[in-house]
JSON list of C-alpha atoms in Angstrom, two decimals:
[
{"chain": "A", "resi": 49, "resn": "MET", "atom": "CA", "xyz": [-28.61, 44.15, 40.93]},
{"chain": "A", "resi": 50, "resn": "SER", "atom": "CA", "xyz": [-26.79, 40.90, 41.39]},
{"chain": "A", "resi": 51, "resn": "ASN", "atom": "CA", "xyz": [-27.70, 37.60, 39.93]},
{"chain": "A", "resi": 52, "resn": "SER", "atom": "CA", "xyz": [-29.80, 35.57, 42.10]},
{"chain": "A", "resi": 53, "resn": "SER", "atom": "CA", "xyz": [-29.08, 32.26, 40.39]},
{"chain": "A", "resi": 54, "resn": "LYS", "atom": "CA", "xyz": [-26.06, 30.23, 41.47]},
{"chain": "A", "resi": 55, "resn": "ILE", "atom": "CA", "xyz": [-23.44, 29.73, 38.97]},
{"chain": "A", "resi": 56, "resn": "ALA", "atom": "CA", "xyz": [-21.34, 26.66, 38.19]},
{"chain": "A", "resi": 57, "resn": "LEU", "atom": "CA", "xyz": [-18.28, 26.14, 36.02]},
{"chain": "A", "resi": 58, "resn": "VAL", "atom": "CA", "xyz": [-17.91, 22.75, 34.37]},
{"chain": "A", "resi": 59, "resn": "THR", "atom": "CA", "xyz": [-14.68, 22.00, 32.44]},
{"chain": "A", "resi": 60, "resn": "GLY", "atom": "CA", "xyz": [-15.07, 19.87, 29.53]},
{"chain": "A", "resi": 61, "resn": "GLY", "atom": "CA", "xyz": [-18.75, 20.63, 29.28]},
{"chain": "A", "resi": 62, "resn": "SER", "atom": "CA", "xyz": [-19.31, 20.60, 25.67]},
{"chain": "A", "resi": 63, "resn": "ARG", "atom": "CA", "xyz": [-20.03, 16.80, 25.26]},
{"chain": "A", "resi": 64, "resn": "GLY", "atom": "CA", "xyz": [-20.05, 13.44, 27.07]},
{"chain": "A", "resi": 65, "resn": "LEU", "atom": "CA", "xyz": [-20.33, 13.38, 30.74]},
{"chain": "A", "resi": 66, "resn": "GLY", "atom": "CA", "xyz": [-19.57, 17.07, 31.05]},
{"chain": "A", "resi": 67, "resn": "LYS", "atom": "CA", "xyz": [-22.52, 17.97, 28.85]},
{"chain": "A", "resi": 68, "resn": "ASP", "atom": "CA", "xyz": [-24.96, 16.05, 30.93]},
{"chain": "A", "resi": 69, "resn": "MET", "atom": "CA", "xyz": [-23.50, 17.53, 34.05]},
{"chain": "A", "resi": 70, "resn": "ALA", "atom": "CA", "xyz": [-24.25, 20.93, 32.64]},
{"chain": "A", "resi": 71, "resn": "HIS", "atom": "CA", "xyz": [-27.78, 19.87, 31.94]},
{"chain": "A", "resi": 72, "resn": "ALA", "atom": "CA", "xyz": [-28.25, 18.44, 35.42]},
{"chain": "A", "resi": 73, "resn": "LEU", "atom": "CA", "xyz": [-27.07, 21.60, 36.98]},
{"chain": "A", "resi": 74, "resn": "ALA", "atom": "CA", "xyz": [-29.28, 23.74, 34.98]},
{"chain": "A", "resi": 75, "resn": "LYS", "atom": "CA", "xyz": [-32.17, 21.54, 36.16]},
{"chain": "A", "resi": 76, "resn": "LYS", "atom": "CA", "xyz": [-31.03, 22.13, 39.61]},
{"chain": "A", "resi": 77, "resn": "GLY", "atom": "CA", "xyz": [-31.30, 25.89, 39.16]},
{"chain": "A", "resi": 78, "resn": "PHE", "atom": "CA", "xyz": [-27.64, 26.71, 38.30]},
{"chain": "A", "resi": 79, "resn": "ASP", "atom": "CA", "xyz": [-26.57, 29.01, 35.58]},
{"chain": "A", "resi": 80, "resn": "VAL", "atom": "CA", "xyz": [-23.74, 27.22, 33.84]},
{"chain": "A", "resi": 81, "resn": "ILE", "atom": "CA", "xyz": [-20.34, 28.25, 32.32]},
{"chain": "A", "resi": 82, "resn": "ILE", "atom": "CA", "xyz": [-18.68, 25.47, 30.32]},
{"chain": "A", "resi": 83, "resn": "THR", "atom": "CA", "xyz": [-15.13, 25.11, 28.95]},
{"chain": "A", "resi": 84, "resn": "TYR", "atom": "CA", "xyz": [-14.28, 23.47, 25.62]},
{"chain": "A", "resi": 85, "resn": "GLN", "atom": "CA", "xyz": [-11.01, 22.70, 24.02]},
{"chain": "A", "resi": 86, "resn": "SER", "atom": "CA", "xyz": [-11.71, 22.90, 20.30]},
{"chain": "A", "resi": 87, "resn": "ARG", "atom": "CA", "xyz": [-15.18, 21.86, 19.49]},
{"chain": "A", "resi": 88, "resn": "SER", "atom": "CA", "xyz": [-16.95, 25.22, 19.63]},
{"chain": "A", "resi": 89, "resn": "ALA", "atom": "CA", "xyz": [-20.12, 24.00, 17.75]},
{"chain": "A", "resi": 90, "resn": "ASP", "atom": "CA", "xyz": [-20.72, 21.36, 20.34]},
{"chain": "A", "resi": 91, "resn": "ALA", "atom": "CA", "xyz": [-20.28, 23.99, 23.08]},
{"chain": "A", "resi": 92, "resn": "GLU", "atom": "CA", "xyz": [-22.70, 26.23, 21.38]},
{"chain": "A", "resi": 93, "resn": "ASN", "atom": "CA", "xyz": [-25.26, 23.38, 21.17]},
{"chain": "A", "resi": 94, "resn": "THR", "atom": "CA", "xyz": [-24.79, 22.78, 24.98]},
{"chain": "A", "resi": 95, "resn": "ILE", "atom": "CA", "xyz": [-25.41, 26.40, 25.66]},
{"chain": "A", "resi": 96, "resn": "ARG", "atom": "CA", "xyz": [-28.73, 26.31, 23.65]},
{"chain": "A", "resi": 97, "resn": "GLU", "atom": "CA", "xyz": [-29.82, 23.19, 25.49]},
{"chain": "A", "resi": 98, "resn": "ILE", "atom": "CA", "xyz": [-29.07, 24.98, 28.85]},
{"chain": "A", "resi": 99, "resn": "ALA", "atom": "CA", "xyz": [-31.25, 27.95, 27.72]},
{"chain": "A", "resi": 100, "resn": "SER", "atom": "CA", "xyz": [-34.07, 25.51, 26.79]},
{"chain": "A", "resi": 101, "resn": "LEU", "atom": "CA", "xyz": [-34.07, 24.42, 30.44]},
{"chain": "A", "resi": 102, "resn": "GLY", "atom": "CA", "xyz": [-34.56, 28.04, 31.50]},
{"chain": "A", "resi": 103, "resn": "LYS", "atom": "CA", "xyz": [-31.04, 28.95, 32.60]},
{"chain": "A", "resi": 104, "resn": "LYS", "atom": "CA", "xyz": [-28.23, 30.89, 31.29]},
{"chain": "A", "resi": 105, "resn": "GLY", "atom": "CA", "xyz": [-25.12, 29.32, 29.75]},
{"chain": "A", "resi": 106, "resn": "TYR", "atom": "CA", "xyz": [-21.85, 30.43, 28.38]},
{"chain": "A", "resi": 107, "resn": "ALA", "atom": "CA", "xyz": [-18.85, 28.76, 26.78]},
{"chain": "A", "resi": 108, "resn": "LEU", "atom": "CA", "xyz": [-15.22, 29.55, 27.23]},
{"chain": "A", "resi": 109, "resn": "GLN", "atom": "CA", "xyz": [-12.27, 28.07, 25.43]},
{"chain": "A", "resi": 110, "resn": "LEU", "atom": "CA", "xyz": [-9.66, 26.29, 27.65]},
{"chain": "A", "resi": 111, "resn": "ASP", "atom": "CA", "xyz": [-6.96, 23.83, 27.07]},
{"chain": "A", "resi": 112, "resn": "VAL", "atom": "CA", "xyz": [-6.57, 22.13, 30.43]},
{"chain": "A", "resi": 113, "resn": "ALA", "atom": "CA", "xyz": [-3.26, 20.58, 29.34]},
{"chain": "A", "resi": 114, "resn": "GLU", "atom": "CA", "xyz": [-1.70, 24.15, 29.22]},
{"chain": "A", "resi": 115, "resn": "SER", "atom": "CA", "xyz": [-1.46, 25.32, 32.71]},
{"chain": "A", "resi": 116, "resn": "LYS", "atom": "CA", "xyz": [0.33, 28.48, 31.65]},
{"chain": "A", "resi": 117, "resn": "GLY", "atom": "CA", "xyz": [-2.95, 29.72, 30.22]},
{"chain": "A", "resi": 118, "resn": "PHE", "atom": "CA", "xyz": [-4.92, 29.37, 33.55]},
{"chain": "A", "resi": 119, "resn": "LEU", "atom": "CA", "xyz": [-4.27, 32.89, 34.66]},
{"chain": "A", "resi": 120, "resn": "SER", "atom": "CA", "xyz": [-5.53, 34.40, 31.40]},
{"chain": "A", "resi": 121, "resn": "PHE", "atom": "CA", "xyz": [-8.56, 32.04, 31.63]},
{"chain": "A", "resi": 122, "resn": "SER", "atom": "CA", "xyz": [-9.36, 33.21, 35.10]},
{"chain": "A", "resi": 123, "resn": "GLU", "atom": "CA", "xyz": [-9.30, 36.78, 33.85]},
{"chain": "A", "resi": 124, "resn": "LYS", "atom": "CA", "xyz": [-11.64, 36.04, 30.97]},
{"chain": "A", "resi": 125, "resn": "LEU", "atom": "CA", "xyz": [-13.81, 34.08, 33.45]},
{"chain": "A", "resi": 126, "resn": "SER", "atom": "CA", "xyz": [-14.03, 37.11, 35.82]},
{"chain": "A", "resi": 127, "resn": "THR", "atom": "CA", "xyz": [-15.03, 39.36, 32.99]},
{"chain": "A", "resi": 128, "resn": "THR", "atom": "CA", "xyz": [-17.54, 36.86, 31.81]},
{"chain": "A", "resi": 129, "resn": "LEU", "atom": "CA", "xyz": [-19.12, 36.63, 35.32]},
{"chain": "A", "resi": 130, "resn": "GLU", "atom": "CA", "xyz": [-19.52, 40.47, 35.57]},
{"chain": "A", "resi": 131, "resn": "THR", "atom": "CA", "xyz": [-20.64, 41.17, 32.04]},
{"chain": "A", "resi": 132, "resn": "GLU", "atom": "CA", "xyz": [-22.73, 38.13, 31.34]},
{"chain": "A", "resi": 133, "resn": "PHE", "atom": "CA", "xyz": [-24.10, 36.97, 34.76]},
{"chain": "A", "resi": 134, "resn": "ASN", "atom": "CA", "xyz": [-23.81, 40.28, 36.80]},
{"chain": "A", "resi": 135, "resn": "SER", "atom": "CA", "xyz": [-21.82, 38.36, 39.29]},
{"chain": "A", "resi": 136, "resn": "ARG", "atom": "CA", "xyz": [-18.42, 38.24, 40.56]},
{"chain": "A", "resi": 137, "resn": "LYS", "atom": "CA", "xyz": [-17.93, 34.73, 41.81]},
{"chain": "A", "resi": 138, "resn": "LEU", "atom": "CA", "xyz": [-18.73, 31.02, 41.10]},
{"chain": "A", "resi": 139, "resn": "ASP", "atom": "CA", "xyz": [-20.70, 28.83, 43.53]},
{"chain": "A", "resi": 140, "resn": "ALA", "atom": "CA", "xyz": [-19.55, 25.50, 42.12]},
{"chain": "A", "resi": 141, "resn": "LEU", "atom": "CA", "xyz": [-16.53, 24.24, 40.20]},
{"chain": "A", "resi": 142, "resn": "VAL", "atom": "CA", "xyz": [-16.50, 20.79, 38.40]},
{"chain": "A", "resi": 143, "resn": "ASN", "atom": "CA", "xyz": [-13.19, 19.57, 37.27]},
{"chain": "A", "resi": 144, "resn": "ASN", "atom": "CA", "xyz": [-14.36, 17.16, 34.55]},
{"chain": "A", "resi": 145, "resn": "ALA", "atom": "CA", "xyz": [-12.25, 17.81, 31.46]},
{"chain": "A", "resi": 146, "resn": "GLY", "atom": "CA", "xyz": [-10.24, 14.78, 30.37]},
{"chain": "A", "resi": 147, "resn": "VAL", "atom": "CA", "xyz": [-9.21, 12.27, 27.66]},
{"chain": "A", "resi": 148, "resn": "GLY", "atom": "CA", "xyz": [-8.78, 8.49, 27.85]},
{"chain": "A", "resi": 149, "resn": "TYR", "atom": "CA", "xyz": [-5.41, 6.71, 27.58]},
{"chain": "A", "resi": 150, "resn": "HIS", "atom": "CA", "xyz": [-5.65, 2.89, 27.08]},
{"chain": "A", "resi": 151, "resn": "GLN", "atom": "CA", "xyz": [-2.20, 1.33, 26.85]},
{"chain": "A", "resi": 152, "resn": "SER", "atom": "CA", "xyz": [-0.88, -1.78, 29.00]},
{"chain": "A", "resi": 153, "resn": "PHE", "atom": "CA", "xyz": [1.66, -0.96, 31.71]},
{"chain": "A", "resi": 154, "resn": "ALA", "atom": "CA", "xyz": [4.43, -2.54, 29.78]},
{"chain": "A", "resi": 155, "resn": "GLU", "atom": "CA", "xyz": [3.80, -0.48, 26.62]},
{"chain": "A", "resi": 156, "resn": "SER", "atom": "CA", "xyz": [2.81, 2.91, 28.06]},
{"chain": "A", "resi": 157, "resn": "THR", "atom": "CA", "xyz": [5.04, 5.67, 26.95]},
{"chain": "A", "resi": 158, "resn": "GLU", "atom": "CA", "xyz": [6.45, 8.61, 28.95]},
{"chain": "A", "resi": 159, "resn": "GLU", "atom": "CA", "xyz": [4.92, 10.99, 26.54]},
{"chain": "A", "resi": 160, "resn": "GLY", "atom": "CA", "xyz": [1.39, 9.38, 27.14]},
{"chain": "A", "resi": 161, "resn": "PHE", "atom": "CA", "xyz": [2.06, 9.37, 30.96]},
{"chain": "A", "resi": 162, "resn": "ASP", "atom": "CA", "xyz": [3.12, 13.04, 30.93]},
{"chain": "A", "resi": 163, "resn": "ALA", "atom": "CA", "xyz": [-0.02, 13.95, 28.92]},
{"chain": "A", "resi": 164, "resn": "MET", "atom": "CA", "xyz": [-2.12, 12.26, 31.57]},
{"chain": "A", "resi": 165, "resn": "VAL", "atom": "CA", "xyz": [-0.31, 14.22, 34.32]},
{"chain": "A", "resi": 166, "resn": "LYS", "atom": "CA", "xyz": [-1.00, 17.49, 32.65]},
{"chain": "A", "resi": 167, "resn": "ILE", "atom": "CA", "xyz": [-4.70, 16.86, 31.92]},
{"chain": "A", "resi": 168, "resn": "HIS", "atom": "CA", "xyz": [-5.82, 14.71, 34.87]},
{"chain": "A", "resi": 169, "resn": "LEU", "atom": "CA", "xyz": [-3.72, 15.73, 37.81]},
{"chain": "A", "resi": 170, "resn": "LYS", "atom": "CA", "xyz": [-1.87, 19.06, 37.09]},
{"chain": "A", "resi": 171, "resn": "ALA", "atom": "CA", "xyz": [-4.96, 20.85, 35.81]},
{"chain": "A", "resi": 172, "resn": "PRO", "atom": "CA", "xyz": [-7.33, 20.02, 38.75]},
{"chain": "A", "resi": 173, "resn": "PHE", "atom": "CA", "xyz": [-4.57, 21.19, 41.12]},
{"chain": "A", "resi": 174, "resn": "PHE", "atom": "CA", "xyz": [-3.52, 24.43, 39.49]},
{"chain": "A", "resi": 175, "resn": "LEU", "atom": "CA", "xyz": [-6.75, 25.41, 37.81]},
{"chain": "A", "resi": 176, "resn": "THR", "atom": "CA", "xyz": [-8.58, 25.16, 41.09]},
{"chain": "A", "resi": 177, "resn": "GLN", "atom": "CA", "xyz": [-5.85, 26.96, 42.84]},
{"chain": "A", "resi": 178, "resn": "THR", "atom": "CA", "xyz": [-5.97, 29.83, 40.21]},
{"chain": "A", "resi": 179, "resn": "LEU", "atom": "CA", "xyz": [-9.80, 30.08, 40.52]},
{"chain": "A", "resi": 180, "resn": "LEU", "atom": "CA", "xyz": [-9.90, 30.31, 44.25]},
{"chain": "A", "resi": 181, "resn": "PRO", "atom": "CA", "xyz": [-10.42, 34.08, 44.31]},
{"chain": "A", "resi": 182, "resn": "LEU", "atom": "CA", "xyz": [-13.40, 33.44, 42.03]},
{"chain": "A", "resi": 183, "resn": "LEU", "atom": "CA", "xyz": [-15.00, 30.89, 44.24]},
{"chain": "A", "resi": 184, "resn": "ASN", "atom": "CA", "xyz": [-17.59, 32.00, 46.91]},
{"chain": "A", "resi": 185, "resn": "ASP", "atom": "CA", "xyz": [-17.19, 30.99, 50.50]},
{"chain": "A", "resi": 186, "resn": "GLY", "atom": "CA", "xyz": [-19.41, 28.07, 51.00]},
{"chain": "A", "resi": 187, "resn": "SER", "atom": "CA", "xyz": [-19.05, 26.79, 47.35]},
{"chain": "A", "resi": 188, "resn": "SER", "atom": "CA", "xyz": [-18.59, 23.35, 46.15]},
{"chain": "A", "resi": 189, "resn": "ILE", "atom": "CA", "xyz": [-15.83, 21.64, 44.16]},
{"chain": "A", "resi": 190, "resn": "VAL", "atom": "CA", "xyz": [-16.39, 18.29, 42.53]},
{"chain": "A", "resi": 191, "resn": "ASN", "atom": "CA", "xyz": [-13.44, 16.55, 41.16]},
{"chain": "A", "resi": 192, "resn": "ILE", "atom": "CA", "xyz": [-14.07, 13.72, 38.64]},
{"chain": "A", "resi": 193, "resn": "SER", "atom": "CA", "xyz": [-12.33, 10.56, 39.29]},
{"chain": "A", "resi": 194, "resn": "SER", "atom": "CA", "xyz": [-12.93, 6.87, 38.21]},
{"chain": "A", "resi": 195, "resn": "GLY", "atom": "CA", "xyz": [-13.95, 3.55, 39.39]},
{"chain": "A", "resi": 196, "resn": "LEU", "atom": "CA", "xyz": [-10.64, 2.41, 38.09]},
{"chain": "A", "resi": 197, "resn": "THR", "atom": "CA", "xyz": [-9.01, 3.68, 41.33]},
{"chain": "A", "resi": 198, "resn": "ARG", "atom": "CA", "xyz": [-10.76, 0.88, 43.20]},
{"chain": "A", "resi": 199, "resn": "PHE", "atom": "CA", "xyz": [-10.58, -1.91, 40.76]},
{"chain": "A", "resi": 200, "resn": "SER", "atom": "CA", "xyz": [-7.91, -2.53, 38.21]},
{"chain": "A", "resi": 201, "resn": "PHE", "atom": "CA", "xyz": [-8.74, -3.05, 34.45]},
{"chain": "A", "resi": 202, "resn": "PRO", "atom": "CA", "xyz": [-5.87, -3.90, 32.16]},
{"chain": "A", "resi": 203, "resn": "GLY", "atom": "CA", "xyz": [-4.69, -0.90, 30.00]},
{"chain": "A", "resi": 204, "resn": "TYR", "atom": "CA", "xyz": [-5.60, 1.84, 32.35]},
{"chain": "A", "resi": 205, "resn": "ALA", "atom": "CA", "xyz": [-2.59, 2.02, 34.64]},
{"chain": "A", "resi": 206, "resn": "ALA", "atom": "CA", "xyz": [-1.53, 5.56, 33.69]},
{"chain": "A", "resi": 207, "resn": "TYR", "atom": "CA", "xyz": [-5.03, 6.95, 33.62]},
{"chain": "A", "resi": 208, "resn": "ALA", "atom": "CA", "xyz": [-5.97, 5.47, 36.87]},
{"chain": "A", "resi": 209, "resn": "THR", "atom": "CA", "xyz": [-2.80, 6.57, 38.65]},
{"chain": "A", "resi": 210, "resn": "MET", "atom": "CA", "xyz": [-3.63, 10.12, 37.93]},
{"chain": "A", "resi": 211, "resn": "LYS", "atom": "CA", "xyz": [-7.17, 9.67, 39.14]},
{"chain": "A", "resi": 212, "resn": "GLY", "atom": "CA", "xyz": [-5.71, 8.20, 42.43]},
{"chain": "A", "resi": 213, "resn": "GLY", "atom": "CA", "xyz": [-3.81, 11.38, 42.68]},
{"chain": "A", "resi": 214, "resn": "VAL", "atom": "CA", "xyz": [-6.92, 13.43, 42.24]},
{"chain": "A", "resi": 215, "resn": "GLU", "atom": "CA", "xyz": [-8.60, 11.59, 45.07]},
{"chain": "A", "resi": 216, "resn": "VAL", "atom": "CA", "xyz": [-5.71, 12.32, 47.41]},
{"chain": "A", "resi": 217, "resn": "LEU", "atom": "CA", "xyz": [-5.71, 15.93, 46.29]},
{"chain": "A", "resi": 218, "resn": "SER", "atom": "CA", "xyz": [-9.36, 16.20, 47.09]},
{"chain": "A", "resi": 219, "resn": "GLY", "atom": "CA", "xyz": [-8.85, 15.31, 50.67]},
{"chain": "A", "resi": 220, "resn": "TYR", "atom": "CA", "xyz": [-6.33, 18.09, 51.11]},
{"chain": "A", "resi": 221, "resn": "GLN", "atom": "CA", "xyz": [-8.31, 20.56, 49.43]},
{"chain": "A", "resi": 222, "resn": "ALA", "atom": "CA", "xyz": [-11.34, 19.75, 51.59]},
{"chain": "A", "resi": 223, "resn": "LYS", "atom": "CA", "xyz": [-9.03, 20.09, 54.65]},
{"chain": "A", "resi": 224, "resn": "GLU", "atom": "CA", "xyz": [-7.41, 23.31, 53.76]},
{"chain": "A", "resi": 225, "resn": "LEU", "atom": "CA", "xyz": [-10.33, 25.04, 52.16]},
{"chain": "A", "resi": 226, "resn": "GLY", "atom": "CA", "xyz": [-12.72, 24.11, 55.03]},
{"chain": "A", "resi": 227, "resn": "GLU", "atom": "CA", "xyz": [-11.94, 27.43, 56.73]},
{"chain": "A", "resi": 228, "resn": "ARG", "atom": "CA", "xyz": [-13.87, 29.08, 53.86]},
{"chain": "A", "resi": 229, "resn": "LYS", "atom": "CA", "xyz": [-16.62, 26.42, 54.15]},
{"chain": "A", "resi": 230, "resn": "ILE", "atom": "CA", "xyz": [-15.85, 25.10, 50.62]},
{"chain": "A", "resi": 231, "resn": "ARG", "atom": "CA", "xyz": [-16.81, 21.57, 50.13]},
{"chain": "A", "resi": 232, "resn": "VAL", "atom": "CA", "xyz": [-14.70, 19.20, 48.04]},
{"chain": "A", "resi": 233, "resn": "ASN", "atom": "CA", "xyz": [-16.01, 15.87, 46.85]},
{"chain": "A", "resi": 234, "resn": "ILE", "atom": "CA", "xyz": [-15.19, 13.08, 44.38]},
{"chain": "A", "resi": 235, "resn": "VAL", "atom": "CA", "xyz": [-17.39, 11.51, 41.84]},
{"chain": "A", "resi": 236, "resn": "ALA", "atom": "CA", "xyz": [-15.94, 8.18, 40.45]},
{"chain": "A", "resi": 237, "resn": "PRO", "atom": "CA", "xyz": [-17.94, 6.87, 37.55]},
{"chain": "A", "resi": 238, "resn": "GLY", "atom": "CA", "xyz": [-17.96, 3.27, 36.45]},
{"chain": "A", "resi": 239, "resn": "ALA", "atom": "CA", "xyz": [-18.25, 2.36, 32.75]},
{"chain": "A", "resi": 240, "resn": "ILE", "atom": "CA", "xyz": [-20.48, 4.79, 30.87]},
{"chain": "A", "resi": 241, "resn": "GLU", "atom": "CA", "xyz": [-21.88, 4.86, 27.36]},
{"chain": "A", "resi": 242, "resn": "THR", "atom": "CA", "xyz": [-20.30, 7.99, 26.02]},
{"chain": "A", "resi": 243, "resn": "ASP", "atom": "CA", "xyz": [-17.75, 8.75, 23.19]},
{"chain": "A", "resi": 244, "resn": "PHE", "atom": "CA", "xyz": [-15.05, 8.54, 25.89]},
{"chain": "A", "resi": 245, "resn": "GLY", "atom": "CA", "xyz": [-12.13, 6.22, 24.93]},
{"chain": "A", "resi": 246, "resn": "GLY", "atom": "CA", "xyz": [-13.28, 6.04, 21.37]},
{"chain": "A", "resi": 247, "resn": "GLY", "atom": "CA", "xyz": [-16.95, 5.14, 22.49]},
{"chain": "A", "resi": 248, "resn": "ALA", "atom": "CA", "xyz": [-15.84, 1.57, 23.32]},
{"chain": "A", "resi": 249, "resn": "VAL", "atom": "CA", "xyz": [-18.42, 0.89, 26.15]},
{"chain": "A", "resi": 250, "resn": "ARG", "atom": "CA", "xyz": [-21.17, 2.42, 23.97]},
{"chain": "A", "resi": 251, "resn": "ASP", "atom": "CA", "xyz": [-20.30, 0.87, 20.60]},
{"chain": "A", "resi": 252, "resn": "ASN", "atom": "CA", "xyz": [-18.45, -2.54, 21.40]},
{"chain": "A", "resi": 253, "resn": "GLN", "atom": "CA", "xyz": [-21.48, -4.87, 22.11]},
{"chain": "A", "resi": 254, "resn": "GLU", "atom": "CA", "xyz": [-19.11, -7.60, 23.54]},
{"chain": "A", "resi": 255, "resn": "LEU", "atom": "CA", "xyz": [-17.57, -5.13, 25.94]},
{"chain": "A", "resi": 256, "resn": "ASN", "atom": "CA", "xyz": [-20.88, -3.69, 26.86]},
{"chain": "A", "resi": 257, "resn": "ALA", "atom": "CA", "xyz": [-22.27, -7.14, 27.55]},
{"chain": "A", "resi": 258, "resn": "MET", "atom": "CA", "xyz": [-19.30, -8.04, 29.75]},
{"chain": "A", "resi": 259, "resn": "ILE", "atom": "CA", "xyz": [-19.54, -4.94, 31.87]},
{"chain": "A", "resi": 260, "resn": "THR", "atom": "CA", "xyz": [-23.25, -5.62, 32.19]},
{"chain": "A", "resi": 261, "resn": "SER", "atom": "CA", "xyz": [-22.58, -9.10, 33.54]},
{"chain": "A", "resi": 262, "resn": "LEU", "atom": "CA", "xyz": [-20.17, -7.66, 36.12]},
{"chain": "A", "resi": 263, "resn": "THR", "atom": "CA", "xyz": [-22.50, -4.97, 37.41]},
{"chain": "A", "resi": 264, "resn": "ALA", "atom": "CA", "xyz": [-25.04, -5.70, 40.26]},
{"chain": "A", "resi": 265, "resn": "LEU", "atom": "CA", "xyz": [-27.75, -3.58, 38.65]},
{"chain": "A", "resi": 266, "resn": "GLY", "atom": "CA", "xyz": [-27.37, -5.28, 35.33]},
{"chain": "A", "resi": 267, "resn": "ARG", "atom": "CA", "xyz": [-26.47, -2.59, 32.86]},
{"chain": "A", "resi": 268, "resn": "VAL", "atom": "CA", "xyz": [-23.73, -0.14, 32.02]},
{"chain": "A", "resi": 269, "resn": "GLY", "atom": "CA", "xyz": [-23.96, 3.38, 33.01]},
{"chain": "A", "resi": 270, "resn": "LEU", "atom": "CA", "xyz": [-25.52, 6.37, 31.19]},
{"chain": "A", "resi": 271, "resn": "PRO", "atom": "CA", "xyz": [-24.49, 9.99, 31.30]},
{"chain": "A", "resi": 272, "resn": "ASP", "atom": "CA", "xyz": [-27.61, 11.00, 33.30]},
{"chain": "A", "resi": 273, "resn": "ASP", "atom": "CA", "xyz": [-26.48, 8.61, 36.08]},
{"chain": "A", "resi": 274, "resn": "ILE", "atom": "CA", "xyz": [-23.42, 10.75, 36.66]},
{"chain": "A", "resi": 275, "resn": "GLY", "atom": "CA", "xyz": [-24.73, 14.33, 36.05]},
{"chain": "A", "resi": 276, "resn": "SER", "atom": "CA", "xyz": [-27.47, 14.14, 38.57]},
{"chain": "A", "resi": 277, "resn": "VAL", "atom": "CA", "xyz": [-25.00, 13.10, 41.37]},
{"chain": "A", "resi": 278, "resn": "VAL", "atom": "CA", "xyz": [-22.61, 15.97, 40.43]},
{"chain": "A", "resi": 279, "resn": "ALA", "atom": "CA", "xyz": [-25.57, 18.49, 40.47]},
{"chain": "A", "resi": 280, "resn": "PHE", "atom": "CA", "xyz": [-26.59, 17.12, 43.92]},
{"chain": "A", "resi": 281, "resn": "LEU", "atom": "CA", "xyz": [-23.00, 17.59, 45.35]},
{"chain": "A", "resi": 282, "resn": "CYS", "atom": "CA", "xyz": [-22.99, 21.21, 43.91]},
{"chain": "A", "resi": 283, "resn": "SER", "atom": "CA", "xyz": [-26.27, 22.00, 45.60]},
{"chain": "A", "resi": 284, "resn": "GLU", "atom": "CA", "xyz": [-27.37, 22.80, 49.16]},
{"chain": "A", "resi": 285, "resn": "ASP", "atom": "CA", "xyz": [-28.89, 19.37, 49.37]},
{"chain": "A", "resi": 286, "resn": "SER", "atom": "CA", "xyz": [-25.41, 18.07, 50.08]},
{"chain": "A", "resi": 287, "resn": "LYS", "atom": "CA", "xyz": [-24.37, 20.84, 52.43]},
{"chain": "A", "resi": 288, "resn": "TRP", "atom": "CA", "xyz": [-22.99, 18.44, 55.00]},
{"chain": "A", "resi": 289, "resn": "VAL", "atom": "CA", "xyz": [-21.15, 16.20, 52.53]},
{"chain": "A", "resi": 290, "resn": "ASN", "atom": "CA", "xyz": [-17.50, 16.76, 52.38]},
{"chain": "A", "resi": 291, "resn": "ALA", "atom": "CA", "xyz": [-14.33, 14.96, 51.46]},
{"chain": "A", "resi": 292, "resn": "GLN", "atom": "CA", "xyz": [-16.24, 11.92, 50.18]},
{"chain": "A", "resi": 293, "resn": "ARG", "atom": "CA", "xyz": [-15.65, 9.58, 47.20]},
{"chain": "A", "resi": 294, "resn": "ILE", "atom": "CA", "xyz": [-18.83, 8.60, 45.68]},
{"chain": "A", "resi": 295, "resn": "GLU", "atom": "CA", "xyz": [-18.67, 5.90, 43.07]},
{"chain": "A", "resi": 296, "resn": "VAL", "atom": "CA", "xyz": [-21.40, 5.82, 40.57]},
{"chain": "A", "resi": 297, "resn": "SER", "atom": "CA", "xyz": [-21.09, 2.57, 38.87]},
{"chain": "A", "resi": 298, "resn": "GLY", "atom": "CA", "xyz": [-24.16, 0.51, 39.47]},
{"chain": "A", "resi": 299, "resn": "GLY", "atom": "CA", "xyz": [-22.19, -1.76, 41.74]},
{"chain": "A", "resi": 300, "resn": "ILE", "atom": "CA", "xyz": [-19.53, -3.17, 39.46]},
{"chain": "A", "resi": 301, "resn": "PHE", "atom": "CA", "xyz": [-16.98, -5.68, 40.74]},
{"chain": "A", "resi": 302, "resn": "ILE", "atom": "CA", "xyz": [-18.60, -6.05, 44.13]}
]
């Protein structure tokens, strides 16, 4: 007997925005597989929280900076789908895993730039490519970008450049995967109160107040603001939404 629930994979789902995406997907009726790099305790906690929402969760270790490990990850994922979910394929993939890099253009290093390429551009490209056989026809891919592709904020040149590349990639994915009825969309968060970038938006009251003053809705973003949009794009509610960039920023810099 096959699993009647839809199944989503969220990379970097053990904490921050990814954790809330996993919660939102569970609330939307998905079973959820998350990946984590090293914080297994955080991942286990997220799985327990998914279970408390009445859905099944599972965590797999993955370092998205190491593309050579993508094939073995796909094999582990395939086994997990069959043994833990009584299924063979995913219905949604959320490319969320990432890290911050705050450095001026003049002082950015090649090492830092290359790390951003591996994590924020190469991973969404080649991990998605590797997982194509495990995606159902008619499934959904959501690539996480950033509001920083629309507006410029000093110190994020390298990071935002990668996210710009992800947005171009998403258009090509939507075009080429359309024959399989796979939808590809982009979610571009604004400034969010998480531990991302050392928790600056959350913990620096001066920065928090400045962002609030620049945002039409008068506050900084919260993780739930993003997770609910991602869950919508993974669901049948968005079945006719494709190749779109949705900025979720409360109207910053408008």
